Coordinates of C-alpha atoms and ligand atoms in Angstrom, one line a residue:
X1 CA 98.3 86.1 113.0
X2 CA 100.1 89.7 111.8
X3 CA 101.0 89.6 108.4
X4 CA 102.9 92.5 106.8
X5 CA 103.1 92.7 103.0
X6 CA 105.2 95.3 101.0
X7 CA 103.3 96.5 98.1
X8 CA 103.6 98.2 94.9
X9 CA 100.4 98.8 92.5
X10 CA 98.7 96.3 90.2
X11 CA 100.7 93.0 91.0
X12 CA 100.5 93.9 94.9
X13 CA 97.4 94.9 95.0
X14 CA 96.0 91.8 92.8
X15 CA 98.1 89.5 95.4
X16 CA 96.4 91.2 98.7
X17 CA 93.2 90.2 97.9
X18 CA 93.6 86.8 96.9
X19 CA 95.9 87.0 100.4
X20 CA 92.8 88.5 102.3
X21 CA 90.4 85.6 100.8
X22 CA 93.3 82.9 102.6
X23 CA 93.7 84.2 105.5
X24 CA 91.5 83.2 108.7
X25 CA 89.0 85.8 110.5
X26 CA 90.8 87.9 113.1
X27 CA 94.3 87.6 111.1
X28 CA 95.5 91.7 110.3
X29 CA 97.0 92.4 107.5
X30 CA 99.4 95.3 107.0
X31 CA 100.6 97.0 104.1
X32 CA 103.5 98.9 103.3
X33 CA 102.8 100.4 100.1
X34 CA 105.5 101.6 97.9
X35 CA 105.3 105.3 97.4
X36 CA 108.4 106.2 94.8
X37 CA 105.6 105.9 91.8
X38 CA 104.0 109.2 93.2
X39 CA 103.7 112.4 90.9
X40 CA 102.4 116.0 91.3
X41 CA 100.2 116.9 88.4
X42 CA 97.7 119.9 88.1
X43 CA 99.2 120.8 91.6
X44 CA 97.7 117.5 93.1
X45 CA 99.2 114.9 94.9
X46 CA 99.1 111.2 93.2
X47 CA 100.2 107.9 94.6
X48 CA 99.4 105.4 91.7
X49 CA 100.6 102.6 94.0
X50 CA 98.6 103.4 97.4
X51 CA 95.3 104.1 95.0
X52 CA 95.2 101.0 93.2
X53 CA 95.6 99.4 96.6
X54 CA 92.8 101.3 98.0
X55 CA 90.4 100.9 95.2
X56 CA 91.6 97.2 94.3
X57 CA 90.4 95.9 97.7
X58 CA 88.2 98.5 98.7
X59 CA 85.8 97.4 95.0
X60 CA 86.8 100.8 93.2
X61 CA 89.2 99.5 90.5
X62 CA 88.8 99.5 87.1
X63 CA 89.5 95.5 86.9
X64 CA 90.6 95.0 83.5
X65 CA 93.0 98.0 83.3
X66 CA 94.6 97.0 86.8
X67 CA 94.5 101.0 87.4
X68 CA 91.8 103.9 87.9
X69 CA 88.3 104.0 88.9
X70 CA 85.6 101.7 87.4
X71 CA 82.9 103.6 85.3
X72 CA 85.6 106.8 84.6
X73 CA 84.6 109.5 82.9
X74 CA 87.4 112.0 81.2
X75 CA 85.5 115.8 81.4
X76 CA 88.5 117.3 83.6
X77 CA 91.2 116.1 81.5
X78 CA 89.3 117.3 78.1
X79 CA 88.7 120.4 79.5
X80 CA 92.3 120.4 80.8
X81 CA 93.6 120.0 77.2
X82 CA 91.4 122.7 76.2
X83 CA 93.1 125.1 78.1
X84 CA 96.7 123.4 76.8
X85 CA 97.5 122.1 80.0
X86 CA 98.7 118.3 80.1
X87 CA 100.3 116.1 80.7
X88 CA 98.2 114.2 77.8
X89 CA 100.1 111.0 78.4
X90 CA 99.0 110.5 82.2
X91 CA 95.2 109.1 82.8
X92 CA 93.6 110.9 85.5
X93 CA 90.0 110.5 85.7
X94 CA 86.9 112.4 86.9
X95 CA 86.5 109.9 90.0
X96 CA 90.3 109.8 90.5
X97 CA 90.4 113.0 90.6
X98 CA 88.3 113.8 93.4
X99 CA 90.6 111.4 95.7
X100 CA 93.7 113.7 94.7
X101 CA 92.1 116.5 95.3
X102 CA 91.0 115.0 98.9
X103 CA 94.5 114.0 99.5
X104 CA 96.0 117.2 98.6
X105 CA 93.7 118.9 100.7
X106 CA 94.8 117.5 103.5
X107 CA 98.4 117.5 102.9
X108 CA 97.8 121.2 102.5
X109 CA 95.9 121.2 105.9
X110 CA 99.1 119.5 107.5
X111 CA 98.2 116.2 107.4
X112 CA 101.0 113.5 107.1
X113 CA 100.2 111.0 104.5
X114 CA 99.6 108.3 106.5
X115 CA 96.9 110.7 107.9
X116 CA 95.8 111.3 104.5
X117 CA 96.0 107.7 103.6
X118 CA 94.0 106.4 106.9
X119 CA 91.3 109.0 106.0
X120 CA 90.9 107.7 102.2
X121 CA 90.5 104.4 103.5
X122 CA 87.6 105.2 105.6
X123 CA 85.9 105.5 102.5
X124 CA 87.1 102.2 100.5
X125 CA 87.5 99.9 104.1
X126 CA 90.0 97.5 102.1
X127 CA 90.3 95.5 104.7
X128 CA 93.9 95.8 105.3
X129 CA 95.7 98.7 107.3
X130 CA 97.5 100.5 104.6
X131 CA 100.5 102.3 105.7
X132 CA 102.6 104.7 103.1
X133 CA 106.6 103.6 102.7
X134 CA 107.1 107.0 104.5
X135 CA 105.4 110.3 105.0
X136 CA 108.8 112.2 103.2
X137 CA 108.7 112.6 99.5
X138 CA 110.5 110.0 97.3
X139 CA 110.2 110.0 93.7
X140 CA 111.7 107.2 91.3
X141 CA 114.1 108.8 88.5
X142 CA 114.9 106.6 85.6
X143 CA 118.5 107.5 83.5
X144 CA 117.9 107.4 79.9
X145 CA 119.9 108.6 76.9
X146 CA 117.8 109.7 73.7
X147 CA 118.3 112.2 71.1
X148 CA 118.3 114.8 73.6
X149 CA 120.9 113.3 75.4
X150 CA 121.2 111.6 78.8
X151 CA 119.1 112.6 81.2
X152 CA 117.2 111.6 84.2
X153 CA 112.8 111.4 84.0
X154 CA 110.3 110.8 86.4
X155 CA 109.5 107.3 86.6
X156 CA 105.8 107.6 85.6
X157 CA 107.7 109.5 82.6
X158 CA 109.7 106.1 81.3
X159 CA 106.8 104.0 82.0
X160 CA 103.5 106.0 81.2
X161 CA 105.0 108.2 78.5
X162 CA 107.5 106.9 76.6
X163 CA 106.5 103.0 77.6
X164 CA 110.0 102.1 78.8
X165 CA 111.1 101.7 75.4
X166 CA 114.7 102.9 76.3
X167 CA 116.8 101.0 78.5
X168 CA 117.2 102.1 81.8
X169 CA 120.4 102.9 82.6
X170 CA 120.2 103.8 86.2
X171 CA 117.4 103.4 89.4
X172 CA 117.4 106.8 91.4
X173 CA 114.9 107.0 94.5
X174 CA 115.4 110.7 94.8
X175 CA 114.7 111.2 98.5
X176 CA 115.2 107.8 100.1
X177 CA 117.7 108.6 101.4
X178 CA 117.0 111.0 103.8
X179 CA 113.5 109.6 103.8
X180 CA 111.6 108.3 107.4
X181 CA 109.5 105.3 107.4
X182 CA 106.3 106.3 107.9
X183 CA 104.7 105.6 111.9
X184 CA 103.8 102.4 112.5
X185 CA 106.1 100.8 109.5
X186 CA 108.7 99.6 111.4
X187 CA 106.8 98.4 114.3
X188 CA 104.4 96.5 112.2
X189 CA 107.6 94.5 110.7
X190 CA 109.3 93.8 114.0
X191 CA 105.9 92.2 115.8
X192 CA 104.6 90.3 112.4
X193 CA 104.5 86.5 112.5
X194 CA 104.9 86.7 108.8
X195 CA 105.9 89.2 106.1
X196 CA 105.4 88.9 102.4
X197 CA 106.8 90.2 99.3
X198 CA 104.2 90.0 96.7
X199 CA 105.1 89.1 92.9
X200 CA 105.3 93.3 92.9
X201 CA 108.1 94.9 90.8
X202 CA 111.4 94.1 93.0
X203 CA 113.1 97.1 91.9
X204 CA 110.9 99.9 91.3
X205 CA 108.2 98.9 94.2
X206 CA 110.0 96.3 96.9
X207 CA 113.3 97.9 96.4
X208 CA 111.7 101.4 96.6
X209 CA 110.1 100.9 99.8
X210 CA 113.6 98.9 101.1
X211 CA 115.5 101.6 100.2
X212 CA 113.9 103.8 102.9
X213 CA 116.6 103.5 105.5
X214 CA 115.8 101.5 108.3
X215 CA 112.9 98.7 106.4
X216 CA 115.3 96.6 105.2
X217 CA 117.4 96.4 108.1
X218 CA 113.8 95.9 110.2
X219 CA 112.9 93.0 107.4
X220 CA 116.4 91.4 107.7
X221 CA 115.9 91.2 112.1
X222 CA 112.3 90.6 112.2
X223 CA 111.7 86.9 114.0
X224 CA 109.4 86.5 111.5
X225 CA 109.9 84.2 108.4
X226 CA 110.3 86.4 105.4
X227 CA 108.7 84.6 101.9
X228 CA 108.5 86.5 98.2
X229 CA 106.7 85.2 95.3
X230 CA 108.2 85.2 91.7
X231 CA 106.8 88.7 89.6
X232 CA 109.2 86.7 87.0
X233 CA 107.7 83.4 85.0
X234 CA 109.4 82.5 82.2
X235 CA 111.8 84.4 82.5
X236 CA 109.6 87.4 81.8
X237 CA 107.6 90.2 83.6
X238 CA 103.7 89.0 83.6
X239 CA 103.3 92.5 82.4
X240 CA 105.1 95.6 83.0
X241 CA 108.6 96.9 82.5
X242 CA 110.6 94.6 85.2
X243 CA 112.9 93.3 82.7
X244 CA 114.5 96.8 82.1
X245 CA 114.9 98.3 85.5
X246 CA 116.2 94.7 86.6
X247 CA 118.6 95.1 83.5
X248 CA 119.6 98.7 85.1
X249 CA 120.4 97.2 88.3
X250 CA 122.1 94.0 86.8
X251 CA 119.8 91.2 87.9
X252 CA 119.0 89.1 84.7
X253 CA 114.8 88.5 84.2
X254 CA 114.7 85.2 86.0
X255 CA 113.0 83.9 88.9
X256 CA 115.9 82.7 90.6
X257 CA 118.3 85.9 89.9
X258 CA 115.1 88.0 91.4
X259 CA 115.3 85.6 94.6
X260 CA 119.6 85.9 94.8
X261 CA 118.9 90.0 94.5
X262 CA 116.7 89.5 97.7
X263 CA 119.1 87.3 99.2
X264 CA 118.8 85.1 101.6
X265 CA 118.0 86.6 105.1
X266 CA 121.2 86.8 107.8
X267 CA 123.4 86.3 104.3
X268 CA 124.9 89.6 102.4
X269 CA 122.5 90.2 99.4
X270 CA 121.2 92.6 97.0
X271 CA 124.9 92.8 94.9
X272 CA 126.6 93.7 98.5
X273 CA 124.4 96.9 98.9
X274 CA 122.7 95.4 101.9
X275 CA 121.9 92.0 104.0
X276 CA 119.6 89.3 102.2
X277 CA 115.9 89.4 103.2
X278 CA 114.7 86.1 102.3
X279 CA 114.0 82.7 103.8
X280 CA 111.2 81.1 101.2
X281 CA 110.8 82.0 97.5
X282 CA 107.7 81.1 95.4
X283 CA 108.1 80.1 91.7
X284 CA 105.9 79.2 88.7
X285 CA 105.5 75.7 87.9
X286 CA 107.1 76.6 84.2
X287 CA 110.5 77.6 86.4
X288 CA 110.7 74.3 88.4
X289 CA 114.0 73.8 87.2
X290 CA 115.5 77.1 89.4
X291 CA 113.6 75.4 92.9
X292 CA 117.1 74.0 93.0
X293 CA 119.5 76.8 92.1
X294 CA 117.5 78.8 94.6
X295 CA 118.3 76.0 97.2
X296 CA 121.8 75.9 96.6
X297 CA 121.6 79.9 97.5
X298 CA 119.8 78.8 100.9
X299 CA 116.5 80.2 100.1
X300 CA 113.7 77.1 100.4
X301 CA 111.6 77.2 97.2
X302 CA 108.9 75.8 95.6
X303 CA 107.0 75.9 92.4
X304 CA 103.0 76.6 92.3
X305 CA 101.3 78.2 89.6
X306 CA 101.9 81.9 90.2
X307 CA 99.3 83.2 87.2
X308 CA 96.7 85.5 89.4
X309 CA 94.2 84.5 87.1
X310 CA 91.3 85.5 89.6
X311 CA 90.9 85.7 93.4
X312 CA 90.8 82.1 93.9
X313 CA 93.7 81.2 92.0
X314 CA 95.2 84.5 94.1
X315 CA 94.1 82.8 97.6
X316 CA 96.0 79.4 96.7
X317 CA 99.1 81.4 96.1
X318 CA 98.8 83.4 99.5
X319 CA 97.6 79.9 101.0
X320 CA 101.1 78.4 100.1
X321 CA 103.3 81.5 101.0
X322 CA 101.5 81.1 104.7
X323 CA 102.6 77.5 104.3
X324 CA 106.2 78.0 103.5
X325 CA 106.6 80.2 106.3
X326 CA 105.7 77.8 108.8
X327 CA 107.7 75.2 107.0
X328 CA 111.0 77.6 107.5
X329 CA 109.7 79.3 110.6
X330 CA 112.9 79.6 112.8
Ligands
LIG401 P1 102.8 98.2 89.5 O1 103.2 99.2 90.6 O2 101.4 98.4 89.0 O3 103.8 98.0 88.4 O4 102.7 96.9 90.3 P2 103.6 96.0 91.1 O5 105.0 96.5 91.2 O6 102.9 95.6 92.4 O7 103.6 94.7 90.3 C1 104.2 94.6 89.0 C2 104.7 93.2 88.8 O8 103.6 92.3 89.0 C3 105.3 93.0 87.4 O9 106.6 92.8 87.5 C4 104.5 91.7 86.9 O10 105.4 90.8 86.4 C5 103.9 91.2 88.2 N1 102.7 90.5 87.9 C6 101.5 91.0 87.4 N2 100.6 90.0 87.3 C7 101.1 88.8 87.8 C8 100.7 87.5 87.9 O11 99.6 87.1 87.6 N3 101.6 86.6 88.5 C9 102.8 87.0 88.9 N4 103.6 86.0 89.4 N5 103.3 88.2 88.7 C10 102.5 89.1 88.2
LIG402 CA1 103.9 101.2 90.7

């Protein structure tokens, strides 16, 4: 079996290796990481999302912050700080470091990023074939208005730096649109027997990485059944800052309004910007009562606890997705 996921960082990443612990030997996995989350700092290249992919299933990750190496130590930034150089507010370790530095290497050398990417991974073997969103630069802007005014930050900005305390008043993937999906991305989704939307952010990582042109068209004609699971319980992010950037693009914090901004695939979806992407949606038990108003909207749901408390909990998760696809497999 080909499975594609879309990823972005800590609640992708999380859900791919409870997925790789369901799946049977000889099923491929393919990622599509989400790439809008990427910064230049110190003159390096970072993509937050791809990394904590990589190290998450590669046995790198610093488990209990979600992000980052395990065992970091924090000489380059000190020393950085000596010289007055920040930014203070972003955490790059020693160990992280030296994957930037490999990656900007390369891009320097003429390497694509999916290059760069399939060379990192040679390292961490995670398992999975990790593919970048696209090889072109894209970079998430978040409108805010402060004292200063209104104004337009980098998304690790309204996140890392001021800890999306402000609203967000607008999503801009600066780039996307002019942005290529990166080889292999498109072909991956038209021959997969499934394809997954992890509980990642649906705005800021899903929507970043449909936003390239050309995936969410390929996701909306693949044959094969498409099947998200809820980043929503409760009607609240299980951490993280979904609430406000769904707020900015007018999808309340619910599981069900999450699954009607997908939309159901072959219907118009996602507020009329595009088609709908969605055959099966995955809920937590505490938001059984939307199974139905997700129904009504054509989307077959269920409810299963969705709490990724450790890999086996993960696995059971993956396990049902897998089982509602071939329950709506055309
Ligand atoms: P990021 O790039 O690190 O923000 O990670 P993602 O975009 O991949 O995932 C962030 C989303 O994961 C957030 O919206 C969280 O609500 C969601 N999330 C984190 N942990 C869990 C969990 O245990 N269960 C579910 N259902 N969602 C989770
Ligand atoms: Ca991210």
């Amino acid at each position: 079996m080909r499975i594609v996921a879309l990823a972005g960082g800590i609640g992708g990443a999380r859900f791919l290796r409870g997925l790789k612990a369901a799946v049977a030997p000889g099923d491929e996995i393919t990622v599509i990481g989400n790439t809008g989350d990427d910064i230049h700092l110190y003159g390096l290249k970072v993509c937050p999302d791809l990394d904590t992919v990589m190290y998450t299933l590669g046995g790198g990750i610093h488990e209990e912050q979600g992000w980052g190496r395990a065992d970091e130590t924090w000489s380059i930034k000190a020393e950085m700080k000596e010289y007055g150089i920040g930014p203070e507010w972003f955490g790059l370790g020693d160990r992280d470091f030296a994957t930037h530095l490999v990656r900007s290497q390369m891009l320097t050398a003429d390497y694509s990023l999916s290059q760069v990417t399939e060379a990192l991974c040679v390292r961490w073997k995670p398992g999975v074939r990790l593919l970048p969103m696209s090889d072109d630069r894209v970079e998430t802007h978040v409108k805010i208005t402060d004292e200063a005014g209104t104004r337009a930050v980098h998304f690790q900005e309204y996140w890392v730096k001021l800890h999306a305390a402000l609203d967000a008043e607008a999503i801009i993937p600066v780039g996307a649109d002019t942005a290529k999906p990166a080889p292999g991305v498109l072909d991956a989704i038209a021959s997969a027997d499934v394809i997954l939307f992890p509980p990642s952010n649906p705005v800021v990582s899903i929507g970043t990485i449909l936003a390239v042109p050309g995936i969410r068209e390929a996701v909306a004609a693949a044959d094969a059944p498409v099947i998200g699971l809820s980043p929503i319980i409760g009607g609240a992010p299980v951490r993280g800052m979904a609430d406000k950037v769904l707020a900015a693009v007018g999808v309340e914090t619910t599981a069900a309004a999450v699954a009607r901004h997908y939309g159901r695939k072959g219907a118009p979806g996602d507020g009329g910007r595009g088609v709908g992407l969605l055959d099966g949606w995955l809920v937590d038990t505490a938001d059984a009562d939307a199974v139905a108003d997700v129904e009504a909207d054509g989307i077959t749901c269920r409810a299963i606890p969705l709490l990724m408390t450790d890999v086996e909990a993960t696995a059971a998760m993956a396990r049902a997705a897998l089982e509602l696809a071939e329950q709506v497999r055309r």
